[in-house]
Amino acid sequence: MWQEIDNELYRKFEFTDFVHAFGFMAQVAIIAEKQNHHPTWTNTWNSVEIWLTSHDAGNTITDRDYKLATSIDKLV
């Protein structure tokens, strides 16, 4: 579930292994590029952490962030 923390949407995803986590990241990258809205994220073995904020709106959460979060949720 996404959380609002310090003007960012945050969610941690966990997978069975690195390959599944990396595959998820590749899918997110394609969606993010299509929406022209790119996340801040980290990957450690089987987990992916994502932070979404709109830098051009003063580092606040906007509809673009919610749209991308919804698109990402559809992958899992």
Short mmCIF file of N, CA and C in Angstrom, two decimals:
data_model
loop_
_atom_site.label_atom_id
_atom_site.label_comp_id
_atom_site.label_asym_id
_atom_site.label_seq_id
_atom_site.Cartn_x
_atom_site.Cartn_y
_atom_site.Cartn_z
N MET A 1 0.84 -1.17 0.00
CA MET A 1 0.00 0.00 0.00
C MET A 1 0.89 1.25 0.00
N TRP A 2 0.52 2.21 -0.81
CA TRP A 2 1.26 3.46 -0.88
C TRP A 2 1.02 4.29 0.37
N GLN A 3 2.09 4.96 0.81
CA GLN A 3 2.01 5.85 1.98
C GLN A 3 2.46 7.24 1.56
N GLU A 4 1.86 8.26 2.11
CA GLU A 4 2.32 9.63 1.90
C GLU A 4 3.28 9.98 3.03
N ILE A 5 4.55 10.20 2.66
CA ILE A 5 5.59 10.51 3.63
C ILE A 5 6.42 11.67 3.09
N ASP A 6 6.47 12.76 3.82
CA ASP A 6 7.30 13.92 3.44
C ASP A 6 7.09 14.35 2.00
N ASN A 7 5.85 14.55 1.62
CA ASN A 7 5.48 15.00 0.26
C ASN A 7 5.89 14.04 -0.84
N GLU A 8 5.94 12.75 -0.52
CA GLU A 8 6.22 11.73 -1.51
C GLU A 8 5.28 10.55 -1.28
N LEU A 9 4.94 9.87 -2.37
CA LEU A 9 4.26 8.59 -2.25
C LEU A 9 5.35 7.53 -2.14
N TYR A 10 5.21 6.61 -1.22
CA TYR A 10 6.22 5.58 -0.99
C TYR A 10 5.56 4.22 -0.93
N ARG A 11 6.23 3.24 -1.53
CA ARG A 11 5.79 1.85 -1.38
C ARG A 11 6.99 0.92 -1.55
N LYS A 12 6.99 -0.14 -0.75
CA LYS A 12 8.01 -1.19 -0.86
C LYS A 12 7.35 -2.43 -1.42
N PHE A 13 7.98 -3.01 -2.44
CA PHE A 13 7.52 -4.23 -3.08
C PHE A 13 8.53 -5.34 -2.80
N GLU A 14 8.04 -6.54 -2.49
CA GLU A 14 8.95 -7.67 -2.27
C GLU A 14 8.57 -8.80 -3.20
N PHE A 15 9.61 -9.46 -3.73
CA PHE A 15 9.44 -10.53 -4.71
C PHE A 15 10.17 -11.77 -4.23
N THR A 16 10.04 -12.84 -4.97
CA THR A 16 10.66 -14.10 -4.56
C THR A 16 12.18 -14.08 -4.72
N ASP A 17 12.68 -13.28 -5.66
CA ASP A 17 14.12 -13.24 -5.89
C ASP A 17 14.49 -12.00 -6.70
N PHE A 18 15.76 -11.85 -6.97
CA PHE A 18 16.28 -10.69 -7.69
C PHE A 18 15.73 -10.59 -9.10
N VAL A 19 15.63 -11.71 -9.79
CA VAL A 19 15.16 -11.70 -11.18
C VAL A 19 13.74 -11.13 -11.27
N HIS A 20 12.87 -11.54 -10.36
CA HIS A 20 11.50 -11.02 -10.37
C HIS A 20 11.47 -9.53 -10.00
N ALA A 21 12.29 -9.13 -9.06
CA ALA A 21 12.35 -7.72 -8.67
C ALA A 21 12.85 -6.87 -9.84
N PHE A 22 13.87 -7.35 -10.52
CA PHE A 22 14.44 -6.61 -11.63
C PHE A 22 13.47 -6.57 -12.81
N GLY A 23 12.76 -7.66 -13.04
CA GLY A 23 11.76 -7.69 -14.10
C GLY A 23 10.65 -6.67 -13.84
N PHE A 24 10.24 -6.56 -12.58
CA PHE A 24 9.24 -5.57 -12.18
C PHE A 24 9.76 -4.17 -12.48
N MET A 25 11.02 -3.91 -12.15
CA MET A 25 11.60 -2.60 -12.39
C MET A 25 11.61 -2.28 -13.89
N ALA A 26 11.89 -3.27 -14.71
CA ALA A 26 11.88 -3.04 -16.16
C ALA A 26 10.49 -2.66 -16.64
N GLN A 27 9.47 -3.31 -16.10
CA GLN A 27 8.09 -2.98 -16.47
C GLN A 27 7.73 -1.57 -16.00
N VAL A 28 8.13 -1.22 -14.79
CA VAL A 28 7.87 0.13 -14.27
C VAL A 28 8.58 1.17 -15.14
N ALA A 29 9.79 0.87 -15.57
CA ALA A 29 10.55 1.81 -16.39
C ALA A 29 9.81 2.13 -17.69
N ILE A 30 9.21 1.14 -18.30
CA ILE A 30 8.47 1.35 -19.55
C ILE A 30 7.26 2.24 -19.30
N ILE A 31 6.53 1.96 -18.24
CA ILE A 31 5.35 2.77 -17.90
C ILE A 31 5.77 4.21 -17.56
N ALA A 32 6.81 4.34 -16.76
CA ALA A 32 7.27 5.67 -16.36
C ALA A 32 7.70 6.50 -17.58
N GLU A 33 8.36 5.87 -18.50
CA GLU A 33 8.79 6.57 -19.71
C GLU A 33 7.58 7.02 -20.53
N LYS A 34 6.59 6.16 -20.66
CA LYS A 34 5.38 6.51 -21.41
C LYS A 34 4.63 7.67 -20.75
N GLN A 35 4.65 7.71 -19.41
CA GLN A 35 3.97 8.78 -18.69
C GLN A 35 4.86 10.00 -18.48
N ASN A 36 6.12 9.87 -18.90
CA ASN A 36 7.11 10.94 -18.72
C ASN A 36 7.14 11.41 -17.26
N HIS A 37 7.16 10.43 -16.37
CA HIS A 37 7.20 10.72 -14.94
C HIS A 37 8.01 9.61 -14.28
N HIS A 38 9.19 9.93 -13.81
CA HIS A 38 10.16 8.91 -13.43
C HIS A 38 10.34 8.84 -11.91
N PRO A 39 10.32 7.63 -11.37
CA PRO A 39 10.41 7.46 -9.92
C PRO A 39 11.85 7.55 -9.40
N THR A 40 11.92 7.76 -8.12
CA THR A 40 13.16 7.52 -7.39
C THR A 40 12.98 6.13 -6.80
N TRP A 41 13.98 5.28 -6.96
CA TRP A 41 13.81 3.92 -6.46
C TRP A 41 15.13 3.28 -6.08
N THR A 42 15.02 2.21 -5.29
CA THR A 42 16.18 1.39 -4.94
C THR A 42 15.79 -0.07 -5.09
N ASN A 43 16.79 -0.88 -5.31
CA ASN A 43 16.60 -2.32 -5.40
C ASN A 43 17.69 -3.00 -4.59
N THR A 44 17.27 -3.87 -3.68
CA THR A 44 18.19 -4.72 -2.95
C THR A 44 17.64 -6.13 -3.02
N TRP A 45 18.35 -6.97 -3.69
CA TRP A 45 18.00 -8.36 -3.95
C TRP A 45 16.54 -8.52 -4.37
N ASN A 46 15.63 -8.86 -3.46
CA ASN A 46 14.25 -9.16 -3.85
C ASN A 46 13.28 -8.02 -3.56
N SER A 47 13.77 -6.87 -3.16
CA SER A 47 12.86 -5.77 -2.82
C SER A 47 13.14 -4.54 -3.69
N VAL A 48 12.06 -3.82 -3.96
CA VAL A 48 12.13 -2.57 -4.71
C VAL A 48 11.36 -1.54 -3.90
N GLU A 49 12.02 -0.41 -3.61
CA GLU A 49 11.36 0.69 -2.92
C GLU A 49 11.21 1.83 -3.92
N ILE A 50 10.01 2.44 -3.94
CA ILE A 50 9.72 3.50 -4.90
C ILE A 50 9.19 4.72 -4.17
N TRP A 51 9.70 5.89 -4.57
CA TRP A 51 9.22 7.17 -4.08
C TRP A 51 8.76 7.98 -5.28
N LEU A 52 7.56 8.55 -5.19
CA LEU A 52 7.02 9.37 -6.27
C LEU A 52 6.72 10.77 -5.76
N THR A 53 7.19 11.77 -6.48
CA THR A 53 6.89 13.16 -6.19
C THR A 53 7.04 13.94 -7.49
N SER A 54 6.40 15.08 -7.58
CA SER A 54 6.49 15.90 -8.79
C SER A 54 7.44 17.06 -8.53
N HIS A 55 8.65 16.92 -9.06
CA HIS A 55 9.68 17.93 -8.84
C HIS A 55 9.29 19.28 -9.44
N ASP A 56 8.63 19.23 -10.61
CA ASP A 56 8.27 20.48 -11.27
C ASP A 56 7.10 21.20 -10.60
N ALA A 57 6.48 20.54 -9.61
CA ALA A 57 5.39 21.16 -8.84
C ALA A 57 5.86 21.49 -7.42
N GLY A 58 7.17 21.63 -7.26
CA GLY A 58 7.71 22.00 -5.95
C GLY A 58 7.87 20.82 -5.01
N ASN A 59 8.16 19.64 -5.57
CA ASN A 59 8.36 18.43 -4.77
C ASN A 59 7.15 18.11 -3.91
N THR A 60 6.00 18.09 -4.53
CA THR A 60 4.76 17.71 -3.86
C THR A 60 4.11 16.57 -4.63
N ILE A 61 3.16 15.94 -4.00
CA ILE A 61 2.42 14.85 -4.64
C ILE A 61 1.32 15.46 -5.51
N THR A 62 1.27 15.03 -6.77
CA THR A 62 0.26 15.53 -7.70
C THR A 62 -0.49 14.35 -8.32
N ASP A 63 -1.44 14.68 -9.18
CA ASP A 63 -2.19 13.64 -9.89
C ASP A 63 -1.27 12.74 -10.71
N ARG A 64 -0.17 13.29 -11.21
CA ARG A 64 0.78 12.48 -11.98
C ARG A 64 1.35 11.35 -11.12
N ASP A 65 1.60 11.64 -9.86
CA ASP A 65 2.14 10.62 -8.95
C ASP A 65 1.11 9.53 -8.69
N TYR A 66 -0.13 9.94 -8.44
CA TYR A 66 -1.19 8.96 -8.21
C TYR A 66 -1.44 8.12 -9.45
N LYS A 67 -1.36 8.74 -10.62
CA LYS A 67 -1.56 7.99 -11.87
C LYS A 67 -0.48 6.94 -12.05
N LEU A 68 0.77 7.33 -11.81
CA LEU A 68 1.87 6.37 -11.95
C LEU A 68 1.75 5.28 -10.88
N ALA A 69 1.41 5.64 -9.67
CA ALA A 69 1.25 4.64 -8.60
C ALA A 69 0.17 3.63 -8.98
N THR A 70 -0.94 4.10 -9.54
CA THR A 70 -2.01 3.20 -9.95
C THR A 70 -1.53 2.27 -11.06
N SER A 71 -0.79 2.80 -11.99
CA SER A 71 -0.24 1.97 -13.08
C SER A 71 0.73 0.92 -12.54
N ILE A 72 1.55 1.30 -11.58
CA ILE A 72 2.50 0.36 -10.98
C ILE A 72 1.74 -0.74 -10.23
N ASP A 73 0.70 -0.37 -9.51
CA ASP A 73 -0.08 -1.36 -8.75
C ASP A 73 -0.66 -2.43 -9.67
N LYS A 74 -0.98 -2.08 -10.90
CA LYS A 74 -1.57 -3.05 -11.82
C LYS A 74 -0.57 -4.13 -12.25
N LEU A 75 0.71 -3.91 -11.98
CA LEU A 75 1.74 -4.89 -12.33
C LEU A 75 1.84 -6.03 -11.32
N VAL A 76 1.37 -5.79 -10.11
CA VAL A 76 1.52 -6.82 -9.06
C VAL A 76 0.19 -7.45 -8.69
#
